[in-house]
Amino acid sequence: MFPRPIEKSSPAWAATYQALVPMALILWLLPLIAVAVFSIKPDVDFTTGNYWGWPSAFKGFENYGKVFFASDMPRYLLNSVLITVPTVIGAVALSCMTGFALGVYKFRGNLLLFFMFVAGNFVPFQILMVPVRDLTLDMGLYNTKLGLVLFHVAFQTGFCTLFMRNFIRALPFELIEAARVEGVAEWRIFWFVVLPLMKPAIAALSVLIFTFIWNDYFWAVVLTQGAESQPVTAGITSFNAQYRAAYHLMSAGSIVAALPPVAMFFLMQRHFIAGLTLGAVK
Amino acid sequence: MADITTSLNEAPPGWIRRNRQTLAPVLFLLPGVLFFLFYVIFPILQSFNLSFYRWDGLGEPVYVGMENYAELLDDRAFEVSMWNNAKWLLLYLLAIPAGLGIALFLNQNVVGIRLYKSLFFFPFVISQVVVGLVFSWFYDPTFGFLNQILGFFGLGTLNVLGDPTLVTYGIIVAGLWPQTAYCMILYLTGLNAVDPEQVEAARLDGAKGFKMLWYVIIPQLRPATFIAFVVTIIGALRSFDLISIMTNGGPFGSSRVLSFYMFEKALSEYGFRMGYGAAIAVVLFLIMLLFIAYFLWSMYQEEKGGR
């Protein structure tokens, strides 16, 4: 293990380390802590200049109540859910199939197709922006959740295919060959042999894609406008315009907007990290 | 799923059986590939094509040849964006050593370290929109925390986001926060897989501290470093959210990067110049392509060794 394990060094250094870690953490998360404190402050604190001090009163319920009951925030949150969840399902389903095809079968152009997905996934959004916006307008899907979902599914399929294909490659190939010898149909091999083994990959991808799509801002701005279909990342900017200089409400709104991926991360931490770090070790 | 199974069942069984190995991958790939071609690959080609036209998004596009590209050469705002992109690319890479540093700091087995590790990872999970908002408050010239600190030491005030020379660096710092967290998690996983026997052997040979890190640990972290490099480069070139939230390209357009400038030209109150925007996007794409080619080449080298 590197660095040298702390328990093998002097007790004084071990104690210092134990104290140092939480201090470093507080410093690291200071911006977030500040927003959390902002969000429970009464508005007088901001007019009297008490920005960074202790809240003069606890107004958490009032502030969050306003966010939930007196703004478009619930609307935006619902939109985000309705965009994110179908995207996750669509992209994961498509990439289970493409990943299976590219990971299991040998055919000409296999690697080429795989590299197409990988390269497409790295492309800057701006090169797609005008044509995709046009396409969405032409299909009558501009400013709809469906328009966003369809694009997200297609784009995320690139990353998901990369992920799934590499995961399937690492599975024991003998399983598939054994099934083939038994004369099992290919789709049955996919459904009954490979898919059950892919559960960890599906879980990891689902949380990752959930976070990516929930936090997407660019496409939300390009393909939607207005509260009826905008997700929360785009909604928070209009929310902030509405409550300009009402820092306590902006903070509460930001925390509400940021919370779902955070919750997802904590609930599915193992899968999330497994997904992000795929390939970081050999 | 359903239509694949039915089509397999309805076609004549003999033919299916004979061509199973070719048919199956085609059917499995078809939906994904079609979707991807439709929404990703074709639009790239369309953007290339559009960059030779003048188009406001509504009327008929007018073919203008290389005119858009010629205009880019004299466009001061384009030049500023290019320079800022260079700054982003270079400074964003600091996330890699910073992430490694935090990972080394946290790679211990003390009580509660798992929770600490996930809390350190936090900034990556929250949306860049929120990160941008938080940092613009941090930099605020009247009440921002930065100026409170500067004031405490009697250093006067600094309007980071209002100063054309500082603004890009200010935004990059905000971007480094989540990016460092990402690199940290990559390295934590990598450190977990470092071969303990090699470390012990090196220790017996008297290696320690920085020497050990440089000659024994970092070579073993190569896969993690590669991924950290890939995601950081992509992240740097994709930077858009933070700029849009924190400064909207200002002051006086001094914090624009290509991705933001393209958006501004094609889709904002500054006019709908789709063709010109496409030309900017093509330049950005070509820059990215250099890196993509390198990534693919590295992956190809790996693949050749595999099954």
mmCIF file of N, CA and C in Angstrom, chain A residues 42-100:
data_model
loop_
_atom_site.group_PDB
_atom_site.id
_atom_site.type_symbol
_atom_site.label_atom_id
_atom_site.label_comp_id
_atom_site.label_asym_id
_atom_site.label_seq_id
_atom_site.Cartn_x
_atom_site.Cartn_y
_atom_site.Cartn_z
ATOM 1 N N PRO A 42 -32.717 33.736 6.965
ATOM 2 C CA PRO A 42 -33.803 34.663 6.634
ATOM 3 C C PRO A 42 -33.284 35.762 5.711
ATOM 4 N N ASP A 43 -34.185 36.391 4.946
ATOM 5 C CA ASP A 43 -33.692 37.358 3.962
ATOM 6 C C ASP A 43 -33.053 38.590 4.592
ATOM 7 N N VAL A 44 -33.405 38.892 5.872
ATOM 8 C CA VAL A 44 -32.801 40.084 6.491
ATOM 9 C C VAL A 44 -31.282 39.948 6.597
ATOM 10 N N ASP A 45 -30.798 38.703 6.732
ATOM 11 C CA ASP A 45 -29.355 38.508 6.842
ATOM 12 C C ASP A 45 -28.622 39.075 5.638
ATOM 13 N N PHE A 46 -29.292 39.028 4.480
ATOM 14 C CA PHE A 46 -28.620 39.500 3.272
ATOM 15 C C PHE A 46 -28.710 41.017 3.142
ATOM 16 N N THR A 47 -29.764 41.590 3.679
ATOM 17 C CA THR A 47 -29.867 43.050 3.605
ATOM 18 C C THR A 47 -28.986 43.713 4.666
ATOM 19 N N THR A 48 -28.775 43.004 5.786
ATOM 20 C CA THR A 48 -27.909 43.596 6.813
ATOM 21 C C THR A 48 -26.442 43.245 6.601
ATOM 22 N N GLY A 49 -26.155 42.472 5.560
ATOM 23 C CA GLY A 49 -24.752 42.190 5.238
ATOM 24 C C GLY A 49 -24.184 40.994 5.977
ATOM 25 N N ASN A 50 -25.050 40.214 6.658
ATOM 26 C CA ASN A 50 -24.567 39.021 7.346
ATOM 27 C C ASN A 50 -24.531 37.852 6.361
ATOM 28 N N TYR A 51 -23.598 37.932 5.414
ATOM 29 C CA TYR A 51 -23.568 36.892 4.383
ATOM 30 C C TYR A 51 -22.954 35.611 4.907
ATOM 31 N N TRP A 52 -21.803 35.736 5.516
ATOM 32 C CA TRP A 52 -21.021 34.525 5.821
ATOM 33 C C TRP A 52 -21.068 34.149 7.293
ATOM 34 N N GLY A 53 -21.804 34.927 8.091
ATOM 35 C CA GLY A 53 -21.873 34.605 9.508
ATOM 36 C C GLY A 53 -22.950 33.566 9.804
ATOM 37 N N TRP A 54 -23.178 33.355 11.083
ATOM 38 C CA TRP A 54 -24.189 32.420 11.539
ATOM 39 C C TRP A 54 -25.582 32.963 11.172
ATOM 40 N N PRO A 55 -26.521 32.105 10.766
ATOM 41 C CA PRO A 55 -27.870 32.613 10.458
ATOM 42 C C PRO A 55 -28.488 33.253 11.701
ATOM 43 N N SER A 56 -29.152 34.392 11.514
ATOM 44 C CA SER A 56 -29.746 35.061 12.666
ATOM 45 C C SER A 56 -31.027 34.347 13.095
ATOM 46 N N ALA A 57 -31.595 33.545 12.207
ATOM 47 C CA ALA A 57 -32.771 32.751 12.563
ATOM 48 C C ALA A 57 -32.839 31.570 11.611
ATOM 49 N N PHE A 58 -33.522 30.504 12.013
ATOM 50 C CA PHE A 58 -33.662 29.352 11.127
ATOM 51 C C PHE A 58 -34.919 29.510 10.278
ATOM 52 N N LYS A 59 -34.717 29.704 8.995
ATOM 53 C CA LYS A 59 -35.872 29.888 8.110
ATOM 54 C C LYS A 59 -35.913 28.790 7.036
ATOM 55 N N GLY A 60 -35.316 27.646 7.353
ATOM 56 C CA GLY A 60 -35.254 26.561 6.380
ATOM 57 C C GLY A 60 -36.607 26.163 5.836
ATOM 58 N N PHE A 61 -37.579 25.977 6.729
ATOM 59 C CA PHE A 61 -38.897 25.519 6.279
ATOM 60 C C PHE A 61 -39.545 26.534 5.345
ATOM 61 N N GLU A 62 -39.431 27.827 5.734
ATOM 62 C CA GLU A 62 -40.038 28.864 4.903
ATOM 63 C C GLU A 62 -39.391 28.899 3.520
ATOM 64 N N ASN A 63 -38.040 28.865 3.492
ATOM 65 C CA ASN A 63 -37.342 28.986 2.212
ATOM 66 C C ASN A 63 -37.645 27.805 1.301
ATOM 67 N N TYR A 64 -37.510 26.601 1.844
ATOM 68 C CA TYR A 64 -37.777 25.423 1.010
ATOM 69 C C TYR A 64 -39.259 25.328 0.671
ATOM 70 N N GLY A 65 -40.106 25.786 1.603
ATOM 71 C CA GLY A 65 -41.539 25.807 1.317
ATOM 72 C C GLY A 65 -41.842 26.677 0.110
ATOM 73 N N LYS A 66 -41.194 27.838 0.050
ATOM 74 C CA LYS A 66 -41.391 28.733 -1.093
ATOM 75 C C LYS A 66 -40.953 28.058 -2.382
ATOM 76 N N VAL A 67 -39.805 27.375 -2.317
ATOM 77 C CA VAL A 67 -39.298 26.709 -3.516
ATOM 78 C C VAL A 67 -40.304 25.670 -4.010
ATOM 79 N N PHE A 68 -40.875 24.933 -3.061
ATOM 80 C CA PHE A 68 -41.750 23.830 -3.469
ATOM 81 C C PHE A 68 -43.174 24.266 -3.766
ATOM 82 N N PHE A 69 -43.649 25.329 -3.108
ATOM 83 C CA PHE A 69 -45.070 25.641 -3.258
ATOM 84 C C PHE A 69 -45.341 26.965 -3.951
ATOM 85 N N ALA A 70 -44.335 27.810 -4.121
ATOM 86 C CA ALA A 70 -44.616 29.113 -4.719
ATOM 87 C C ALA A 70 -43.770 29.386 -5.944
ATOM 88 N N SER A 71 -43.213 28.314 -6.553
ATOM 89 C CA SER A 71 -42.412 28.540 -7.751
ATOM 90 C C SER A 71 -42.664 27.407 -8.741
ATOM 91 N N ASP A 72 -42.019 27.519 -9.908
ATOM 92 C CA ASP A 72 -42.152 26.478 -10.919
ATOM 93 C C ASP A 72 -41.257 25.279 -10.637
ATOM 94 N N MET A 73 -40.539 25.316 -9.523
ATOM 95 C CA MET A 73 -39.556 24.291 -9.254
ATOM 96 C C MET A 73 -40.086 22.853 -9.332
ATOM 97 N N PRO A 74 -41.227 22.555 -8.703
ATOM 98 C CA PRO A 74 -41.729 21.171 -8.794
ATOM 99 C C PRO A 74 -41.943 20.732 -10.246
ATOM 100 N N ARG A 75 -42.420 21.673 -11.046
ATOM 101 C CA ARG A 75 -42.617 21.455 -12.469
ATOM 102 C C ARG A 75 -41.315 21.033 -13.153
ATOM 103 N N TYR A 76 -40.258 21.827 -12.894
ATOM 104 C CA TYR A 76 -38.953 21.539 -13.492
ATOM 105 C C TYR A 76 -38.429 20.186 -13.024
ATOM 106 N N LEU A 77 -38.628 19.913 -11.736
ATOM 107 C CA LEU A 77 -38.142 18.641 -11.194
ATOM 108 C C LEU A 77 -38.836 17.476 -11.880
ATOM 109 N N LEU A 78 -40.152 17.616 -12.037
ATOM 110 C CA LEU A 78 -40.910 16.556 -12.702
ATOM 111 C C LEU A 78 -40.408 16.386 -14.134
ATOM 112 N N ASN A 79 -40.205 17.513 -14.833
ATOM 113 C CA ASN A 79 -39.675 17.433 -16.189
ATOM 114 C C ASN A 79 -38.347 16.690 -16.223
ATOM 115 N N SER A 80 -37.488 17.020 -15.269
ATOM 116 C CA SER A 80 -36.184 16.364 -15.228
ATOM 117 C C SER A 80 -36.338 14.861 -15.075
ATOM 118 N N VAL A 81 -37.249 14.457 -14.191
ATOM 119 C CA VAL A 81 -37.474 13.023 -14.000
ATOM 120 C C VAL A 81 -37.981 12.403 -15.300
ATOM 121 N N LEU A 82 -38.926 13.089 -15.936
ATOM 122 C CA LEU A 82 -39.537 12.533 -17.149
ATOM 123 C C LEU A 82 -38.574 12.531 -18.331
ATOM 124 N N ILE A 83 -37.514 13.321 -18.256
ATOM 125 C CA ILE A 83 -36.491 13.282 -19.303
ATOM 126 C C ILE A 83 -35.434 12.250 -18.952
ATOM 127 N N THR A 84 -35.043 12.229 -17.677
ATOM 128 C CA THR A 84 -33.904 11.408 -17.284
ATOM 129 C C THR A 84 -34.228 9.915 -17.297
ATOM 130 N N VAL A 85 -35.359 9.557 -16.712
ATOM 131 C CA VAL A 85 -35.655 8.124 -16.569
ATOM 132 C C VAL A 85 -35.825 7.426 -17.927
ATOM 133 N N PRO A 86 -36.636 7.959 -18.850
ATOM 134 C CA PRO A 86 -36.723 7.288 -20.155
ATOM 135 C C PRO A 86 -35.379 7.233 -20.886
ATOM 136 N N THR A 87 -34.560 8.277 -20.725
ATOM 137 C CA THR A 87 -33.245 8.254 -21.372
ATOM 138 C C THR A 87 -32.404 7.105 -20.837
ATOM 139 N N VAL A 88 -32.410 6.949 -19.516
ATOM 140 C CA VAL A 88 -31.625 5.865 -18.916
ATOM 141 C C VAL A 88 -32.089 4.527 -19.470
ATOM 142 N N ILE A 89 -33.399 4.321 -19.466
ATOM 143 C CA ILE A 89 -33.931 3.036 -19.935
ATOM 144 C C ILE A 89 -33.563 2.819 -21.406
ATOM 145 N N GLY A 90 -33.798 3.840 -22.221
ATOM 146 C CA GLY A 90 -33.541 3.703 -23.656
ATOM 147 C C GLY A 90 -32.077 3.439 -23.956
ATOM 148 N N ALA A 91 -31.205 4.253 -23.373
ATOM 149 C CA ALA A 91 -29.780 4.124 -23.702
ATOM 150 C C ALA A 91 -29.223 2.796 -23.197
ATOM 151 N N VAL A 92 -29.647 2.378 -22.010
ATOM 152 C CA VAL A 92 -29.136 1.123 -21.472
ATOM 153 C C VAL A 92 -29.651 -0.054 -22.306
ATOM 154 N N ALA A 93 -30.916 -0.010 -22.701
ATOM 155 C CA ALA A 93 -31.471 -1.110 -23.505
ATOM 156 C C ALA A 93 -30.740 -1.215 -24.845
ATOM 157 N N LEU A 94 -30.607 -0.092 -25.530
ATOM 158 C CA LEU A 94 -29.934 -0.120 -26.834
ATOM 159 C C LEU A 94 -28.501 -0.615 -26.712
ATOM 160 N N SER A 95 -27.828 -0.155 -25.655
ATOM 161 C CA SER A 95 -26.406 -0.483 -25.578
ATOM 162 C C SER A 95 -26.172 -1.898 -25.065
ATOM 163 N N CYS A 96 -27.140 -2.484 -24.363
ATOM 164 C CA CYS A 96 -27.015 -3.908 -24.026
ATOM 165 C C CYS A 96 -26.907 -4.701 -25.325
ATOM 166 N N MET A 97 -27.730 -4.309 -26.294
ATOM 167 C CA MET A 97 -27.748 -5.044 -27.565
ATOM 168 C C MET A 97 -26.497 -4.758 -28.393
ATOM 169 N N THR A 98 -26.152 -3.472 -28.544
ATOM 170 C CA THR A 98 -24.964 -3.160 -29.352
ATOM 171 C C THR A 98 -23.705 -3.709 -28.675
ATOM 172 N N GLY A 99 -23.647 -3.569 -27.347
ATOM 173 C CA GLY A 99 -22.483 -4.074 -26.625
ATOM 174 C C GLY A 99 -22.353 -5.580 -26.786
ATOM 175 N N PHE A 100 -23.484 -6.263 -26.746
ATOM 176 C CA PHE A 100 -23.480 -7.720 -26.932
ATOM 177 C C PHE A 100 -22.974 -8.067 -28.334
#
